[in-house]
mmCIF file of C-alpha atoms and ligand atoms in Angstrom:
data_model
loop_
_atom_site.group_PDB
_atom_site.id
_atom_site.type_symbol
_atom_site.label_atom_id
_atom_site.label_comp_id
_atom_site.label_asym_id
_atom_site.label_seq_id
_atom_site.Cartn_x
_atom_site.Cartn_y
_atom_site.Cartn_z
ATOM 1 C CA UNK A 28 3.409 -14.004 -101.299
ATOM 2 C CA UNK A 29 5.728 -13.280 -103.975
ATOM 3 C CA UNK A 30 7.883 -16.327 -106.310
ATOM 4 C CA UNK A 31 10.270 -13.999 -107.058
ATOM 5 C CA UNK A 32 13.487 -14.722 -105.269
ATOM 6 C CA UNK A 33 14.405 -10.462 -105.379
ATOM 7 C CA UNK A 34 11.771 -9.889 -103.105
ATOM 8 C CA UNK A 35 12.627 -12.195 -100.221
ATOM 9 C CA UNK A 36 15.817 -10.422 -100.613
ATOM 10 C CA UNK A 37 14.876 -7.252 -100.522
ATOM 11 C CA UNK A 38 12.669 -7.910 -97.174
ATOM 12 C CA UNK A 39 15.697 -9.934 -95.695
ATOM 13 C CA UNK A 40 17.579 -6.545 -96.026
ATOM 14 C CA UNK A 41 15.106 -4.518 -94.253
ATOM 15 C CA UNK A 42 15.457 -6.516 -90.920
ATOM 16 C CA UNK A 43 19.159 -6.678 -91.891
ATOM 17 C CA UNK A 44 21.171 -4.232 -89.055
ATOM 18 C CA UNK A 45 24.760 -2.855 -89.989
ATOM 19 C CA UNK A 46 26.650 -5.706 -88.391
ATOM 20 C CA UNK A 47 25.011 -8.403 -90.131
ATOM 21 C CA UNK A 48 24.729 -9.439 -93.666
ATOM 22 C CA UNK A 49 21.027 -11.414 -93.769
ATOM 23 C CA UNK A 50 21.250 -11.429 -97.599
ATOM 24 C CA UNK A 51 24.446 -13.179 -97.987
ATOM 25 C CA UNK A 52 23.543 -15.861 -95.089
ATOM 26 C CA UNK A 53 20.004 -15.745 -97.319
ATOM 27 C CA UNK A 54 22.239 -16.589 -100.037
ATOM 28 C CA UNK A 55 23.833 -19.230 -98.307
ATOM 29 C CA UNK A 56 21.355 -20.830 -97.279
ATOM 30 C CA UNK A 57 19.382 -21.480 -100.057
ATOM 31 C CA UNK A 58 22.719 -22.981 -101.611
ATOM 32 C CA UNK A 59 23.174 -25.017 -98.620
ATOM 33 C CA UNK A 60 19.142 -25.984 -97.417
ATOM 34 C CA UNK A 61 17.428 -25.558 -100.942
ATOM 35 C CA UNK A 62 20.443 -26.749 -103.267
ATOM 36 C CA UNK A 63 19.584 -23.843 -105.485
ATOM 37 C CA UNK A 64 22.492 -22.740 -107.860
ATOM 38 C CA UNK A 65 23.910 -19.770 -108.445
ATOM 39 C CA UNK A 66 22.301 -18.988 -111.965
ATOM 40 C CA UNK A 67 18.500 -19.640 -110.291
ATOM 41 C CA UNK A 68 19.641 -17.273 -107.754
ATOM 42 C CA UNK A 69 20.862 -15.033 -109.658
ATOM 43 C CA UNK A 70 18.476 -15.232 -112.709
ATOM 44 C CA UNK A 71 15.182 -12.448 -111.947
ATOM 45 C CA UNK A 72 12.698 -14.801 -112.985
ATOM 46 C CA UNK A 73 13.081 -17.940 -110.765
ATOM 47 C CA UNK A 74 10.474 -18.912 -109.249
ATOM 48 C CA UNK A 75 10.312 -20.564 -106.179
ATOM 49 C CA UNK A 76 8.197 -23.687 -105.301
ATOM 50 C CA UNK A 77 5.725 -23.339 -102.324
ATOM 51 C CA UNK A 78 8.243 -25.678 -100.151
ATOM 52 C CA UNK A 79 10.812 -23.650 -100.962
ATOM 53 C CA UNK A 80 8.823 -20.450 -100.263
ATOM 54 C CA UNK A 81 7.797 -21.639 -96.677
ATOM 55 C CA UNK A 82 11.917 -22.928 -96.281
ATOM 56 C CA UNK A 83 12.474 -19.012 -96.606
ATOM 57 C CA UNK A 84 9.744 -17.728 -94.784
ATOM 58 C CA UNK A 85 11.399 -20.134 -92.030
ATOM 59 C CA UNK A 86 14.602 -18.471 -92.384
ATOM 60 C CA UNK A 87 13.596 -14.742 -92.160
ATOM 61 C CA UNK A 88 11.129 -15.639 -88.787
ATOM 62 C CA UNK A 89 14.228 -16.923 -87.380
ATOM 63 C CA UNK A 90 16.633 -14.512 -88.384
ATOM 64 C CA UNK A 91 14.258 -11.639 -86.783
ATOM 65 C CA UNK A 92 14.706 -14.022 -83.611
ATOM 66 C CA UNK A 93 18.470 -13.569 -84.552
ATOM 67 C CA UNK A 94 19.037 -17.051 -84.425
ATOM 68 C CA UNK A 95 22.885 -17.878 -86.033
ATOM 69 C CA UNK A 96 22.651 -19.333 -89.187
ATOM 70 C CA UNK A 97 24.386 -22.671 -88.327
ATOM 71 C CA UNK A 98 21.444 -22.927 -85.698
ATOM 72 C CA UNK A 99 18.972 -22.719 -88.794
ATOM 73 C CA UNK A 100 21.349 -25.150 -90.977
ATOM 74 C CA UNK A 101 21.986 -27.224 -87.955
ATOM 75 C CA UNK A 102 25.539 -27.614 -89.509
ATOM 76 C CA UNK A 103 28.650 -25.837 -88.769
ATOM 77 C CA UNK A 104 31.748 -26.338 -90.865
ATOM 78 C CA UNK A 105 35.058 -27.154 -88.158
ATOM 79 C CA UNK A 106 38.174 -27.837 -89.480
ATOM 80 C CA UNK A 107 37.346 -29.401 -93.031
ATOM 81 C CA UNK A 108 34.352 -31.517 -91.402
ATOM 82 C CA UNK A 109 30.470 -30.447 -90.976
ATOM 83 C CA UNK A 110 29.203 -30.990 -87.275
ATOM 84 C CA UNK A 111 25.830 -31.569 -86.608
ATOM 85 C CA UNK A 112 24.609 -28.563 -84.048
ATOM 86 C CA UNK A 113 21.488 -27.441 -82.362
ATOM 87 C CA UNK A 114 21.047 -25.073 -79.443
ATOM 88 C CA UNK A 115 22.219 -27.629 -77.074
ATOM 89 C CA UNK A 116 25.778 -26.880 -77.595
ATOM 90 C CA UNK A 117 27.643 -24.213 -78.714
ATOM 91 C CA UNK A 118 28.575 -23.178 -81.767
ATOM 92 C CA UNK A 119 32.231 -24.236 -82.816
ATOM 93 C CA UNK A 120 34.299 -20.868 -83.488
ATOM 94 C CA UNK A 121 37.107 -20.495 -85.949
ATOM 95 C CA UNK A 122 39.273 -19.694 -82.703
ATOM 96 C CA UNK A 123 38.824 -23.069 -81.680
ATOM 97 C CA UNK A 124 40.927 -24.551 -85.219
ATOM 98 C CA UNK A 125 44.014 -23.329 -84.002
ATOM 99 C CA UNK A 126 43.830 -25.024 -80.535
ATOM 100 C CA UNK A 127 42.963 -28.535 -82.527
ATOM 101 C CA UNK A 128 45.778 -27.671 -85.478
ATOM 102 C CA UNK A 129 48.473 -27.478 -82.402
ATOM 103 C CA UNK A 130 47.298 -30.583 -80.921
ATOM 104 C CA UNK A 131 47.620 -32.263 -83.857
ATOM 105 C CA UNK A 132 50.835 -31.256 -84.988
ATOM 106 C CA UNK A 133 52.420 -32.733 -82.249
ATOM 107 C CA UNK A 134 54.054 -36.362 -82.789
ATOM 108 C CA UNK A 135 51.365 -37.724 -81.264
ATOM 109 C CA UNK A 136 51.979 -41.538 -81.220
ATOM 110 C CA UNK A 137 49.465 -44.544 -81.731
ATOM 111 C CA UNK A 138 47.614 -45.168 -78.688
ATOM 112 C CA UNK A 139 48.238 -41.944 -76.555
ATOM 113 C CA UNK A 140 44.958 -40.792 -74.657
ATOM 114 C CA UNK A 141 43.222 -37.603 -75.489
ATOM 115 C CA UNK A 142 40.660 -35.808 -73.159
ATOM 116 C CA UNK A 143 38.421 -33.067 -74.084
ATOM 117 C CA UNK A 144 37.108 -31.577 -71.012
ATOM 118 C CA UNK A 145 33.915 -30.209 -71.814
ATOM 119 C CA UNK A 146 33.094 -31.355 -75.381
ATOM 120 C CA UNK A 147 29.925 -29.700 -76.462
ATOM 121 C CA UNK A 148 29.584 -30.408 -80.089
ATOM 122 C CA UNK A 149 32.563 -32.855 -79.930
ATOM 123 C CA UNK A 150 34.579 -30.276 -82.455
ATOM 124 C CA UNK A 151 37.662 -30.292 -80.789
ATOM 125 C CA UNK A 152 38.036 -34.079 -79.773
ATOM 126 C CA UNK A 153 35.806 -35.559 -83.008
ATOM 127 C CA UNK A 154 38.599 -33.455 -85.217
ATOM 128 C CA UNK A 155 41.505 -34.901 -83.693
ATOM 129 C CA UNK A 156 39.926 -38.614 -83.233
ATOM 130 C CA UNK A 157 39.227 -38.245 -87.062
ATOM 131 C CA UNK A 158 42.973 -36.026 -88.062
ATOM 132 C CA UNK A 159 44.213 -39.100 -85.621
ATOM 133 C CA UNK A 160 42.719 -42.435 -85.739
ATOM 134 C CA UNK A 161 45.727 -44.152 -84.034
ATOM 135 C CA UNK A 162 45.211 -41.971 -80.777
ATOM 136 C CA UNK A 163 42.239 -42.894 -78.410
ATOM 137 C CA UNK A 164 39.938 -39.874 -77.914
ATOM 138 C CA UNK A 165 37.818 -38.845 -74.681
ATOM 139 C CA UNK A 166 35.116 -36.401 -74.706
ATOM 140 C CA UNK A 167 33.713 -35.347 -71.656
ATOM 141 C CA UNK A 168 30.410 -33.299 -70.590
ATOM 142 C CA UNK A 169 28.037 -32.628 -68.225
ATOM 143 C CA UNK A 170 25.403 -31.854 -69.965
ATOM 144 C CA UNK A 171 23.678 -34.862 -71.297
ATOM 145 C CA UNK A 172 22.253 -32.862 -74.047
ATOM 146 C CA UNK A 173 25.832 -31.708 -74.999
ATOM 147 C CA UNK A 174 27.181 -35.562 -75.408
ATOM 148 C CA UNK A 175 23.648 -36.732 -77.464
ATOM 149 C CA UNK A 176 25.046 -34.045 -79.694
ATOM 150 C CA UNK A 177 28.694 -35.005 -79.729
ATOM 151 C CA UNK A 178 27.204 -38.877 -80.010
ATOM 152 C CA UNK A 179 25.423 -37.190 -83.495
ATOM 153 C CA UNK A 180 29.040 -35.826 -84.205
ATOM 154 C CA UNK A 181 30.579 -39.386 -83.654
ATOM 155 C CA UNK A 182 28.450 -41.128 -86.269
ATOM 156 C CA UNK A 183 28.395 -38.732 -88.469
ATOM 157 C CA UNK A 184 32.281 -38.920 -88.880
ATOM 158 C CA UNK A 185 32.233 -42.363 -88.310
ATOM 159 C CA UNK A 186 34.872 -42.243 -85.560
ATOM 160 C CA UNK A 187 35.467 -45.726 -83.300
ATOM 161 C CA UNK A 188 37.873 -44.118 -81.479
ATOM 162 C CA UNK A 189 35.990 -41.276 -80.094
ATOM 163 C CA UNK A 190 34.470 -42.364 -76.632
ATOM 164 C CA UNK A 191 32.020 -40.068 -74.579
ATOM 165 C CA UNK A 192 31.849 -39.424 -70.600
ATOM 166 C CA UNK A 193 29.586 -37.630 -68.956
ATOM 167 C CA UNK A 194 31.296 -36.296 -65.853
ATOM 168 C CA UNK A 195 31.531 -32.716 -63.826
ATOM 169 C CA UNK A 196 35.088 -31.881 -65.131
ATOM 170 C CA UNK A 197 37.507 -35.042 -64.634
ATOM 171 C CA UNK A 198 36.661 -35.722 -60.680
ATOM 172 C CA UNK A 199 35.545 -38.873 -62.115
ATOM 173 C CA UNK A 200 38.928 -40.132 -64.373
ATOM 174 C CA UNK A 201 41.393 -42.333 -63.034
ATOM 175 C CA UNK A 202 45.140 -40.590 -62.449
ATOM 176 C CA UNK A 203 48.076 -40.817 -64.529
ATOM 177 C CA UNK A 204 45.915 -41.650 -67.635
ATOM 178 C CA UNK A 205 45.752 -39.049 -70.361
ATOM 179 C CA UNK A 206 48.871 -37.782 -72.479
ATOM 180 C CA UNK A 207 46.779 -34.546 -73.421
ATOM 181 C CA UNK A 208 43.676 -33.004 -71.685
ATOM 182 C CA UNK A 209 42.585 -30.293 -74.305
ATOM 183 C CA UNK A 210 39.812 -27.929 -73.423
ATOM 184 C CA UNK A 211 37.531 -24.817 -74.104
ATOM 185 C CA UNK A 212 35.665 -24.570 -71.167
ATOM 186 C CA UNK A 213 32.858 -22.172 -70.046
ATOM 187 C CA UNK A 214 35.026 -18.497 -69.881
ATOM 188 C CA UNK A 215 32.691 -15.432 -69.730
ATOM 189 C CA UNK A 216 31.973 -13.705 -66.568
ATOM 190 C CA UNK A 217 28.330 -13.350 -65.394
ATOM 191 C CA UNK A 218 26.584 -10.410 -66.958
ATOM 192 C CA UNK A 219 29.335 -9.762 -69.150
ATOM 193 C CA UNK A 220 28.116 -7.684 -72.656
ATOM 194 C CA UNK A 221 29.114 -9.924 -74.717
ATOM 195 C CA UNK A 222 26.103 -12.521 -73.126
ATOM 196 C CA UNK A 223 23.521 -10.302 -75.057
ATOM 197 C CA UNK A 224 24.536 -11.379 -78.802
ATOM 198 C CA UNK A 225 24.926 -15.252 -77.177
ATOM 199 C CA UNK A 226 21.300 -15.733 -76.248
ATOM 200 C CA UNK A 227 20.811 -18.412 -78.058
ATOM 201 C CA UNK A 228 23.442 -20.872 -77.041
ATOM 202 C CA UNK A 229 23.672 -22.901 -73.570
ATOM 203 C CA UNK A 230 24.643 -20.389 -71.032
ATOM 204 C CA UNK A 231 26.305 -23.689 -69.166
ATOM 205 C CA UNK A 232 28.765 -23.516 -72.161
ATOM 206 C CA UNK A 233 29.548 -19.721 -71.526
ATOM 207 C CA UNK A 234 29.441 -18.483 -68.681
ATOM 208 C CA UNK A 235 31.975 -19.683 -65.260
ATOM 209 C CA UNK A 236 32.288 -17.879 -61.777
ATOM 210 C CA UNK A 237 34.756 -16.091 -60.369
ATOM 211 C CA UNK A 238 34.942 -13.426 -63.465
ATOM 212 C CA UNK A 239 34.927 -16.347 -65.731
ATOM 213 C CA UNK A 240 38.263 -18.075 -64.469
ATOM 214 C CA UNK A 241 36.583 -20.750 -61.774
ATOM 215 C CA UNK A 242 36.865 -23.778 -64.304
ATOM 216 C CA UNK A 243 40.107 -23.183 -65.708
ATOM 217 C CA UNK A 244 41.058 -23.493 -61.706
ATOM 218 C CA UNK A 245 39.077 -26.769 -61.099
ATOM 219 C CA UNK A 246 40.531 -28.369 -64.745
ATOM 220 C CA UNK A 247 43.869 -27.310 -64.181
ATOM 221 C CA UNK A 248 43.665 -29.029 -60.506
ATOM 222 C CA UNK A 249 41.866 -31.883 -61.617
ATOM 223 C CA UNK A 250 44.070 -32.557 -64.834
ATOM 224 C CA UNK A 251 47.458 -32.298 -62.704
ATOM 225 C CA UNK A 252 46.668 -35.539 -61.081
ATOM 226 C CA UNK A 253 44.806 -37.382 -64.597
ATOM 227 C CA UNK A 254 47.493 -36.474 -66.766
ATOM 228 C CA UNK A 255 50.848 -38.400 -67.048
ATOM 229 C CA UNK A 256 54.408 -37.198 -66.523
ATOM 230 C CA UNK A 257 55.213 -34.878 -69.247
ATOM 231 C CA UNK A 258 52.130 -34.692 -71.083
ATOM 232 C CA UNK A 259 49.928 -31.479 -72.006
ATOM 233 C CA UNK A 260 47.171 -29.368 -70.858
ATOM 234 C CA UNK A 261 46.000 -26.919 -73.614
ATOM 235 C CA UNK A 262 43.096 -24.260 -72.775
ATOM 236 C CA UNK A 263 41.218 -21.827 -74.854
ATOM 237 C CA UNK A 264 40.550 -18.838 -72.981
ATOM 238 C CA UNK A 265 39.361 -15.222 -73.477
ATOM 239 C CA UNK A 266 41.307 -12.812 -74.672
ATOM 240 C CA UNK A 267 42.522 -10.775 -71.635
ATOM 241 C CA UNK A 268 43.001 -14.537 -69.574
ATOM 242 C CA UNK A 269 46.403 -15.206 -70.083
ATOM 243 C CA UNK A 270 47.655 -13.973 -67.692
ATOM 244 C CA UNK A 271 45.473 -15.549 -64.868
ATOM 245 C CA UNK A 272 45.320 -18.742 -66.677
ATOM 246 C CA UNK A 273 48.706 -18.772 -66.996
ATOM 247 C CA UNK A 274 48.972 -18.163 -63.189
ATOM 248 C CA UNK A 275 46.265 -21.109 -62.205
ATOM 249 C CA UNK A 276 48.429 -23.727 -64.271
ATOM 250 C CA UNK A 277 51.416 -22.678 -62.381
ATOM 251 C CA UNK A 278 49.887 -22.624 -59.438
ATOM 252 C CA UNK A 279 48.973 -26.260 -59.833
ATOM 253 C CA UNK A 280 52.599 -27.211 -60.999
ATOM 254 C CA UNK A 281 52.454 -26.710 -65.074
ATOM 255 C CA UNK A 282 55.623 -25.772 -66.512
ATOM 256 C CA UNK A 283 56.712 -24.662 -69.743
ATOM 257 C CA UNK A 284 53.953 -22.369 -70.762
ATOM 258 C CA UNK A 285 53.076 -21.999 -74.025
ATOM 259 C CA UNK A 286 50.787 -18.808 -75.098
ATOM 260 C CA UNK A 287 49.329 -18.982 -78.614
ATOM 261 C CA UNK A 288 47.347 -15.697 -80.323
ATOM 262 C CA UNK A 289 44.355 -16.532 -82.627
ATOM 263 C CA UNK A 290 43.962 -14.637 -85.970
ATOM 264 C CA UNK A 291 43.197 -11.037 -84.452
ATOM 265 C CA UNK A 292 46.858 -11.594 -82.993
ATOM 266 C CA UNK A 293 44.919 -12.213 -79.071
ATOM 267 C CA UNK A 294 46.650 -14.622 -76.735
ATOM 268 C CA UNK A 295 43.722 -17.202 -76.953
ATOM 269 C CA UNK A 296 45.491 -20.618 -76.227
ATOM 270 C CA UNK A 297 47.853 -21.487 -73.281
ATOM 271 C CA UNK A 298 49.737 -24.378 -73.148
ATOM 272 C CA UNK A 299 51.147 -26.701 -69.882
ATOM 273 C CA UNK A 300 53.485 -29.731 -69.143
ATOM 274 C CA UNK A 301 53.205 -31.609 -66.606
HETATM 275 N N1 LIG B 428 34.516 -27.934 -76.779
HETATM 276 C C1 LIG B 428 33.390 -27.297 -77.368
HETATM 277 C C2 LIG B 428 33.836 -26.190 -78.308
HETATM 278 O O1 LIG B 428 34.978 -25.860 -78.357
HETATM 279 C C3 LIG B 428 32.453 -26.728 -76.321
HETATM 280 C C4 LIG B 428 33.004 -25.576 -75.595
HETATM 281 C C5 LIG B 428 32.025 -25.057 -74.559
HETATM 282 O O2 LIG B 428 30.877 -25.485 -74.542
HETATM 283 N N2 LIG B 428 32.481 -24.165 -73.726
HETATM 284 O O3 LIG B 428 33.052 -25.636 -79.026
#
């Protein structure tokens, strides 16, 4: 096998399809995993040390895999913090910045109660426990493998007011306790398309019944009677949801709903009082 860094690139390229960009992620990654600079990137004649020969061999069996490159890093960069991720939880989208930039925006005063229904990584409710540390932040999953991630997330941005649950959605919380529940729950259909280019994350974390709407129904229930007078339930959703989303929250007695569109100008986020 070759030292030369050119020809790892070159070979990266030929598994490299039209709507991906394996060289610059190549790129990235040996900034990121190897620590290499620019100039012995970018200089012909580096040569690489066996280590880091096998680290890109690594990369290149996993990319023909097509597994996302914060998989391979096990890092994903949310709202100016790294979270630690594996395939356990999903990985945090861009989307998902706006929903925790809204939250914390609001005057939210020392010692209100946060829930995030469903908190995977722990991106939405580590950000706001660390933007926050005067609020009081719950995280809640069902998936134990989801919360030994978040529990990763917690130390790693050294958050004591961050506090995990597990629970199936917030049939276990006491009522009138939580100022905001916050959440991005499960929202494809089954056997939508778009499961093909998500193979590798949980499919617990994707997909919900009843043409993806069924937990957006249960939380909005569920949070009418957690959440106190006047305070806020905040959903992600698909793209062409916001209409039935907004529907199920006023169904269940939300008023004053809010609809937020991500960058692509979609109504993503929809927000509820109580
Ligand atoms: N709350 C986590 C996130 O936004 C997990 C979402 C999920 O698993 N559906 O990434």
């Amino acid at each position: 096998m070759s030292s030369k860094l050119n020809f790892y690139i070159k070979k990266i390229e030929e598994i490299s399809s039209d709507d991906n960009n394996l060289s610059k992620e190549l790129i990235f990654y040996l900034k990121e995993k190897l620590g290499l600079s620019d100039i012995s990137i970018f200089i012909e004649d580096y040569k690489l040390s066996k280590e880091e020969k096998n680290s890109i061999n690594y990369f290149i069996e996993q990319k023909k895999n097509g597994v996302p490159l914060d998989y391979i890093l096990q890092n994903s960069s949310f709202y100016n913090n790294d979270f630690f991720v594996d395939e356990r939880v999903l990985i945090p989208r861009p989307e998902t910045e706006i929903l925790v930039d809204y939250i914390n925006n609001l005057n939210l005063s020392p010692g209100i109660k946060i829930l995030d229904a469903g908190v995977g990584s722990g991106c939405i409710g580590a950000s706001l426990a660390k933007a926050n540390p005067k609020t009081i932040v719950y995280g809640l999953d069902y998936s134990f493998d989801a919360l030994k991630v978040a529990n990763i997330n917690k130390k790693k941005l050294e958050l004591d007011n961050f506090y995990l649950i597990n629970s199936k959605w917030l049939n276990s919380l006491k009522e009138n306790t939580f100022n905001i529940v916050v959440s991005n729950p499960p929202y494809i259909a089954p056997f939508d398309s778009h499961l093909d280019k998500l193979k590798h994350e949980p499919i617990s974390a994707l997909v919900a019944n009843k043409n993806g709407l069924e937990d957006f129904d249960i939380i909005s229930f569920q949070a009418m009677k957690v959440i106190k007078d006047d305070g806020l339930l905040a959903f992600e959703h698909g793209n062409n949801q916001s209409n039935e989303v907004k529907k199920i929250m006023t169904r269940y007695g939300f008023k004053d709903i809010n609809l937020i569109n991500d960058y692509q100008s979609q109504p993503r986020i929809t927000i509820g009082r109580k």
